[in-house]
Short mmCIF file of C-alpha atoms and ligand atoms in Angstrom, two decimals:
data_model
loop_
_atom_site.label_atom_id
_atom_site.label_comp_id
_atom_site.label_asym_id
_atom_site.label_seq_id
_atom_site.Cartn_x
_atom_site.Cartn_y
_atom_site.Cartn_z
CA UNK A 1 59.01 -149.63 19.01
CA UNK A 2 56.01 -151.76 20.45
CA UNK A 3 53.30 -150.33 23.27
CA UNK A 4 55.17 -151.94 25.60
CA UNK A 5 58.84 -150.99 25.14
CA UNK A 6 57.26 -147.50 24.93
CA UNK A 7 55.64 -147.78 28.10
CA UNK A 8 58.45 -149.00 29.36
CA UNK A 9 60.69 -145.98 28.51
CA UNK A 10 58.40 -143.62 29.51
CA UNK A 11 58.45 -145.09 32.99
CA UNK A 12 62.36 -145.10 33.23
CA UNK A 13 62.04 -141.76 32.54
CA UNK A 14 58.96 -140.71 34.92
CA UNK A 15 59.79 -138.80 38.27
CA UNK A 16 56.34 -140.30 39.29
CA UNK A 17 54.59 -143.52 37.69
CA UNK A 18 50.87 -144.20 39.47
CA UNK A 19 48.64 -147.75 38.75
CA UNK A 20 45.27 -147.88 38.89
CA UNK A 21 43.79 -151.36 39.26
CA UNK A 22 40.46 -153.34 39.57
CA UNK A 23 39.02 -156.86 39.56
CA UNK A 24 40.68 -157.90 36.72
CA UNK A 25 44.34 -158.20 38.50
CA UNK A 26 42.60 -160.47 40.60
CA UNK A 27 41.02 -162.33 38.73
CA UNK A 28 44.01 -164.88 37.36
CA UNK A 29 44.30 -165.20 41.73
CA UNK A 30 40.89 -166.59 41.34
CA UNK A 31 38.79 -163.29 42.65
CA UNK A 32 35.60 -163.03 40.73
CA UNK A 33 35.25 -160.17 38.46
CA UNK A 34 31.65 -157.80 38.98
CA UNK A 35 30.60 -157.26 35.33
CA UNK A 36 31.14 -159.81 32.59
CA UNK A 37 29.31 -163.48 31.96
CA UNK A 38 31.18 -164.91 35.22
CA UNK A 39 31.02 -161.65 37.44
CA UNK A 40 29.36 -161.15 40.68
CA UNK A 41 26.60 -158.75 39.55
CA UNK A 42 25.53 -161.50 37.49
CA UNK A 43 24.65 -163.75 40.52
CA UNK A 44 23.62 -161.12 43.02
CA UNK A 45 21.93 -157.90 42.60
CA UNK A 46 23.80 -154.64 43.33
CA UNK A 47 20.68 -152.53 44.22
CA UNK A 48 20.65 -155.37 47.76
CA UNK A 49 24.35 -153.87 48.62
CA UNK A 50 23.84 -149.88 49.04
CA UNK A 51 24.22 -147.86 52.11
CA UNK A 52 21.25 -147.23 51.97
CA UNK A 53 19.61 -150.49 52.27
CA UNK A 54 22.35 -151.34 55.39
CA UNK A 55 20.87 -148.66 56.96
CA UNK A 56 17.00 -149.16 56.65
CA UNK A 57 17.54 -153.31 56.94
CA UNK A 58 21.00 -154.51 58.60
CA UNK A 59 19.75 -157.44 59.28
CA UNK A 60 18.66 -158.62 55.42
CA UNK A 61 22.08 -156.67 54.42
CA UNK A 62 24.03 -158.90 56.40
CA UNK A 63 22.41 -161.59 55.38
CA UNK A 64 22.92 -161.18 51.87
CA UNK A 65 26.82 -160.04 52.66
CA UNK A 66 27.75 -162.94 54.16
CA UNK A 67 26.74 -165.36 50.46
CA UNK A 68 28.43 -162.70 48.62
CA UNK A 69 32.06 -162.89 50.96
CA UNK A 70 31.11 -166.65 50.57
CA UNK A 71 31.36 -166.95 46.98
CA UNK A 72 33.55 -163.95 46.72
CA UNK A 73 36.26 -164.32 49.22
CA UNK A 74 35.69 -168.11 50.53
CA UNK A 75 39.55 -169.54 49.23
CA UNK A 76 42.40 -168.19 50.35
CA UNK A 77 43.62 -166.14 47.59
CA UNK A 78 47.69 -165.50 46.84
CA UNK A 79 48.85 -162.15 44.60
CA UNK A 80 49.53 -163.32 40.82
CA UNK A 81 52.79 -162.20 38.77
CA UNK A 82 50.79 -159.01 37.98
CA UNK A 83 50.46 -158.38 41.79
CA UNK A 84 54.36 -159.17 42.31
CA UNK A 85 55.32 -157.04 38.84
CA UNK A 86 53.86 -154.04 40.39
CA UNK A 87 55.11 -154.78 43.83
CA UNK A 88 58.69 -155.45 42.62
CA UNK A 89 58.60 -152.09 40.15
CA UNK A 90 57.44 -150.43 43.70
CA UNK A 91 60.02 -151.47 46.00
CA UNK A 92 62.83 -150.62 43.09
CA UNK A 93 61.64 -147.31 43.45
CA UNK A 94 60.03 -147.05 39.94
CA UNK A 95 56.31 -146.87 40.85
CA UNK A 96 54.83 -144.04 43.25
CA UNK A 97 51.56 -145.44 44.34
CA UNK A 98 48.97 -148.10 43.25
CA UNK A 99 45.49 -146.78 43.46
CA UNK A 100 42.53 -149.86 43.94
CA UNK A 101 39.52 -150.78 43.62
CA UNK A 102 40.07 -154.02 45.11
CA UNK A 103 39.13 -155.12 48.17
CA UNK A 104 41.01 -158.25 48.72
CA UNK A 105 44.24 -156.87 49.92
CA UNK A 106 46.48 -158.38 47.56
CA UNK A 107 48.52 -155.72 46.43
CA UNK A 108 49.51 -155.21 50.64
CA UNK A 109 50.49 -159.38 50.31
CA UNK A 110 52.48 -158.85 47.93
CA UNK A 111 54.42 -155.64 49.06
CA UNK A 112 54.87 -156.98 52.14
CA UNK A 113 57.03 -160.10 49.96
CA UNK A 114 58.76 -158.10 47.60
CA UNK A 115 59.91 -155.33 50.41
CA UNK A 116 61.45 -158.48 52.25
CA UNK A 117 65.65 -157.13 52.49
CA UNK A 118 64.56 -153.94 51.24
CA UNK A 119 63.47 -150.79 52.53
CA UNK A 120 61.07 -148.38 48.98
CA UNK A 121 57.61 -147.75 50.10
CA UNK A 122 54.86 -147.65 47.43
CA UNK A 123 51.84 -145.67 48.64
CA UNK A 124 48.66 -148.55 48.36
CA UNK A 125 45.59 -146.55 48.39
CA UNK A 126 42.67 -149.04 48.84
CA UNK A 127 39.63 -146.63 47.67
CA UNK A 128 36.98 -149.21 48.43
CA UNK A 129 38.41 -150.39 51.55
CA UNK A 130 39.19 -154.05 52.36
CA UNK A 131 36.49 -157.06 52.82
CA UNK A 132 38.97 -158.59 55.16
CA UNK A 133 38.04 -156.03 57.96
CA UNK A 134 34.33 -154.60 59.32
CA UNK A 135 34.12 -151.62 61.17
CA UNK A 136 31.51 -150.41 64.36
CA UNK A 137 29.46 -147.76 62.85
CA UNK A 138 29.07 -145.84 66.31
CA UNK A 139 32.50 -146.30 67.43
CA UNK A 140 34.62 -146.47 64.31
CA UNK A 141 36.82 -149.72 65.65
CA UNK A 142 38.06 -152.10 63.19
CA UNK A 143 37.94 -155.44 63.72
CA UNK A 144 39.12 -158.79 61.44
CA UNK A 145 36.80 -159.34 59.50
CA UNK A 146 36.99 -163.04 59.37
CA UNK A 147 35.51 -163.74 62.55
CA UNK A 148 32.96 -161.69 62.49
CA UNK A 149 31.38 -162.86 58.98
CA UNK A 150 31.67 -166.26 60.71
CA UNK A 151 29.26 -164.66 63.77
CA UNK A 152 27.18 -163.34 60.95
CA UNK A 153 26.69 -166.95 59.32
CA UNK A 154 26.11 -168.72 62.57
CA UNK A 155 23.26 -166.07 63.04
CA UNK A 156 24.51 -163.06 64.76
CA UNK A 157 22.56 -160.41 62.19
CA UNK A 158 23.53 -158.03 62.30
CA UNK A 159 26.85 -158.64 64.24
CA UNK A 160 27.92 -155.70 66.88
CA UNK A 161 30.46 -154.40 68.15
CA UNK A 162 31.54 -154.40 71.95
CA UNK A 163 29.82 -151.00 72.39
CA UNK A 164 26.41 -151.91 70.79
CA UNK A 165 27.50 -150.45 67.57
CA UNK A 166 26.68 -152.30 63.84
CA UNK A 167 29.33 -153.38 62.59
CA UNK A 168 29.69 -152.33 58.42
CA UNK A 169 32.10 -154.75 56.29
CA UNK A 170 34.99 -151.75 56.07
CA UNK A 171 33.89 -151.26 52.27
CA UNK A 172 32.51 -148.54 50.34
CA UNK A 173 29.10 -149.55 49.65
CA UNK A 174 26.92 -148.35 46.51
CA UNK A 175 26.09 -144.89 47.59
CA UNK A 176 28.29 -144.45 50.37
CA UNK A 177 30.51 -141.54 49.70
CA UNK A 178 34.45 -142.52 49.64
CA UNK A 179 36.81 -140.87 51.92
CA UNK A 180 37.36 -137.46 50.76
CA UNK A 181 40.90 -137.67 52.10
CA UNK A 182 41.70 -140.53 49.92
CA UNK A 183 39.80 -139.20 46.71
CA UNK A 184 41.82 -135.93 46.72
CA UNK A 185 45.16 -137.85 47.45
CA UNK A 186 43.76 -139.98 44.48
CA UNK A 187 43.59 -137.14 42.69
CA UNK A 188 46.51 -135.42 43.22
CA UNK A 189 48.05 -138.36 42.18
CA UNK A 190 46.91 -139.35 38.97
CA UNK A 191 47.26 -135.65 38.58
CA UNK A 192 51.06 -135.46 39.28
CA UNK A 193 51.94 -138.89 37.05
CA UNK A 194 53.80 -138.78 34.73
CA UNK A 195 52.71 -142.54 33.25
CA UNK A 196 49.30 -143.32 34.74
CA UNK A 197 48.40 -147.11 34.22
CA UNK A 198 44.49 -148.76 33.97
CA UNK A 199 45.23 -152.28 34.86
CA UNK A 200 42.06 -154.24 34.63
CA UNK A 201 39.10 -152.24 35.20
CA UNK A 202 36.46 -151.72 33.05
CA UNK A 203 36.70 -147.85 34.03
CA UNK A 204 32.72 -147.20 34.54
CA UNK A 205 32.36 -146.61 38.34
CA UNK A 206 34.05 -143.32 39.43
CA UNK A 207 36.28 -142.56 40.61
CA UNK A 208 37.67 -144.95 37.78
CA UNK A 209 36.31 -143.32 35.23
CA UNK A 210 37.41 -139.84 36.19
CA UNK A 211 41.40 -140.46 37.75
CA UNK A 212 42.79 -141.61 34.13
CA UNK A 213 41.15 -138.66 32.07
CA UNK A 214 42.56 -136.35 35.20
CA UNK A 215 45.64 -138.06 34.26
CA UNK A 216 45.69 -137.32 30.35
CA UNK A 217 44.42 -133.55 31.15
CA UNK A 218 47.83 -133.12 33.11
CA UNK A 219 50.24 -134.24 30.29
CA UNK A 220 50.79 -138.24 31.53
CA UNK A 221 51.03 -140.60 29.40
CA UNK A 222 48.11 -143.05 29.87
CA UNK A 223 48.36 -146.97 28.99
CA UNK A 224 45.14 -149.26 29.82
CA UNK A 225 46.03 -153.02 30.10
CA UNK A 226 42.42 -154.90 30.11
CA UNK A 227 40.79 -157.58 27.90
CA UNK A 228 38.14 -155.69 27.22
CA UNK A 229 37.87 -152.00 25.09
CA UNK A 230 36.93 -149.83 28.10
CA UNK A 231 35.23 -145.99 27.89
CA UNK A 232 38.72 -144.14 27.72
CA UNK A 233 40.50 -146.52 25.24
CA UNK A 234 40.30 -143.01 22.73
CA UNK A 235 41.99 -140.79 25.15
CA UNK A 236 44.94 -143.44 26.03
CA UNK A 237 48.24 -143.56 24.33
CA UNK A 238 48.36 -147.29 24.77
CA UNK A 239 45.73 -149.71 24.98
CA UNK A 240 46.96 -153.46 25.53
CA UNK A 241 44.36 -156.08 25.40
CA UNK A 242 46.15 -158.98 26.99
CA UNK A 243 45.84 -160.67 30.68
CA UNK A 244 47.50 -158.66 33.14
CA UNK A 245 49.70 -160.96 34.36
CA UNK A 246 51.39 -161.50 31.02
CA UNK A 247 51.74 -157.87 30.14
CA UNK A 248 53.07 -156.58 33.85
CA UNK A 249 56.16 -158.81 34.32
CA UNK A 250 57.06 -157.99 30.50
CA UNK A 251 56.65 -154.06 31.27
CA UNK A 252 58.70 -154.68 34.75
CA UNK A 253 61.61 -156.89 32.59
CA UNK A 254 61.76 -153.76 30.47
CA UNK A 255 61.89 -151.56 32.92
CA UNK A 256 64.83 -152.86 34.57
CA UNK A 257 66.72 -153.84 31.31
N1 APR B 301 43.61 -159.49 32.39
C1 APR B 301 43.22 -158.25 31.96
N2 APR B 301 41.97 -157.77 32.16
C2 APR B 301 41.08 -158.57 32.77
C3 APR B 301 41.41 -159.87 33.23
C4 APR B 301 42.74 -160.33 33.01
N3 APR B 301 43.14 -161.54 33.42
N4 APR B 301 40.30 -160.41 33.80
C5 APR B 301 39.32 -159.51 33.70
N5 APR B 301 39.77 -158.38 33.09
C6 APR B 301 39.06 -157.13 32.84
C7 APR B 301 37.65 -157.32 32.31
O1 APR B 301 37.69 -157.30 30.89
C8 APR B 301 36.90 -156.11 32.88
O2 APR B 301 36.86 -155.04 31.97
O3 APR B 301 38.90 -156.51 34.10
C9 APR B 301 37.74 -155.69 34.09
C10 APR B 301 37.03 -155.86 35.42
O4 APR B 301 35.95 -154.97 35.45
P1 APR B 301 34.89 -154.95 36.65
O5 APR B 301 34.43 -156.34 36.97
O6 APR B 301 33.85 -153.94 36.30
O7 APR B 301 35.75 -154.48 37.91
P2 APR B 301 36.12 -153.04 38.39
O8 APR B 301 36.36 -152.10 37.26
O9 APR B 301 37.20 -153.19 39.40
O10 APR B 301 34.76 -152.64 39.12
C11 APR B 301 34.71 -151.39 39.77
O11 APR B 301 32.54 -151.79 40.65
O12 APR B 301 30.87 -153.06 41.62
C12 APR B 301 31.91 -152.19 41.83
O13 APR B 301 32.88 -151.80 43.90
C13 APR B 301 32.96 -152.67 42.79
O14 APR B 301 35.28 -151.97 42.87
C14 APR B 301 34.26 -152.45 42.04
C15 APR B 301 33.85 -151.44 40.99
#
């Protein structure tokens, strides 16, 4: 039997299935990658995108957000067939939750096509939160995001909020803590599975580097789908080094066979 039938199986038989994903299921949608020869951190320099430094200098932060949105968010992007496999294995009631890295919202696009006629919910937990969307530090609205990285560019820096408040692009930034809310429902998950899935990430930056090893600790069977070897490859019971959005529509046409 090849890594895939078996994966396969062992979701058809899994009460609860969970997939993990980062830039890498984007990427064939066009979304830069961070690490690698044509990632982001290659153009831009992480250390200018902490909390820290949005604190102490809003106004350089901004500036230096609104180039990085530009060159990481300035086409419309559209989910790929690793996007829709996931989406489809979701709303056929196969798939629990999808836990992200991602900012870029895709996996809501394309849950919000595949649910079209039907009714399964799959849990999207978005642990970094979305660049589509900024929120006012003092008063904790949400706003589109669109609109107001176009006040940024035109000059507005930092832009504010109604009340006077900063607004923050509704990210986690590098040493910002995430939501302890959503890293114990994170947990619980990957916990719980039964078939935990790495899809694209290169597994360095916790919590990605934790929620798989959770995963194996609690008996699940763990598969990693990247094109690179990644930290955990040893501890997985399937590594597939293919693009995602070959290997994700085979899994979900074996799944349903
Ligand atoms: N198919 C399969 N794997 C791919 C593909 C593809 N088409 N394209 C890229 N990859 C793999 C790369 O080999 C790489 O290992 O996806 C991985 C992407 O890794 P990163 O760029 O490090 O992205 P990610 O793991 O999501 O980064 C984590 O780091 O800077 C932060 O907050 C940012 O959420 C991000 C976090």
């Amino acid at each position: 039997m090849d890594d895939l039938e078996r994966l396969a199986d062992d979701i058809r038989d899994a009460a609860t299935v969970v997939a993990f994903t980062g830039a890498g299921i984007s990427q064939p949608s066009g979304v830069p990658t961070f690490r690698g020869d044509d990632g982001v951190w290659e153009k831009f320099d992480e250390g200018q995108f902490t909390y820290g430094r949005f604190q102490r200098d809003p106004v350089g932060f901004w500036a230096d957000r609104v180039e990085l949105q530009r060159v990481m968010f300035d086409e419309e992007y559209e989910p790929n067939a690793a996007h829709e496999a996931l989406a489809e294995l979701g709303r056929d009631g196969s798939l629990e939750a999808i836990l992200t890295q991602n900012t870029d919202g895709l996996h809501g696009e394309a849950a919000t096509s595949a649910r079209e006629g039907g009714t399964d919910e799959t849990t999207i937990l978005e642990l970094h939160g979305n660049s589509q969307r900024v929120r006012c530090i003092d008063c904790g609205k949400r706003a589109d995001g669109d609109s107001i990285f176009e006040r940024a560019a035109d000059g507005e820096l930092p832009p504010t909020c109604d009340c006077g408040g900063v607004y923050k692009p509704d990210v986690v930034l590098f040493g910002e803590q995430l939501s302890g809310a959503v890293i114990q429902r994170a947990r619980s998950l990957a916990q719980e599975s039964d078939v935990f899935l790495a899809i694209g990430s290169s597994l360095v930056v916790e919590p990605a580097a934790s929620l798989p090893r959770l995963a194996t600790s609690s008996g699940a069977t763990v598969g990693i789908v990247n094109l690179e070897s990644t930290p955990i490859d040893g501890s997985a019971d399937v590594v597939v080094r293919e693009d995602v959005t070959d290997v994700l529509p085979e899994i979900r046409a074996l799944v349903e066979k």
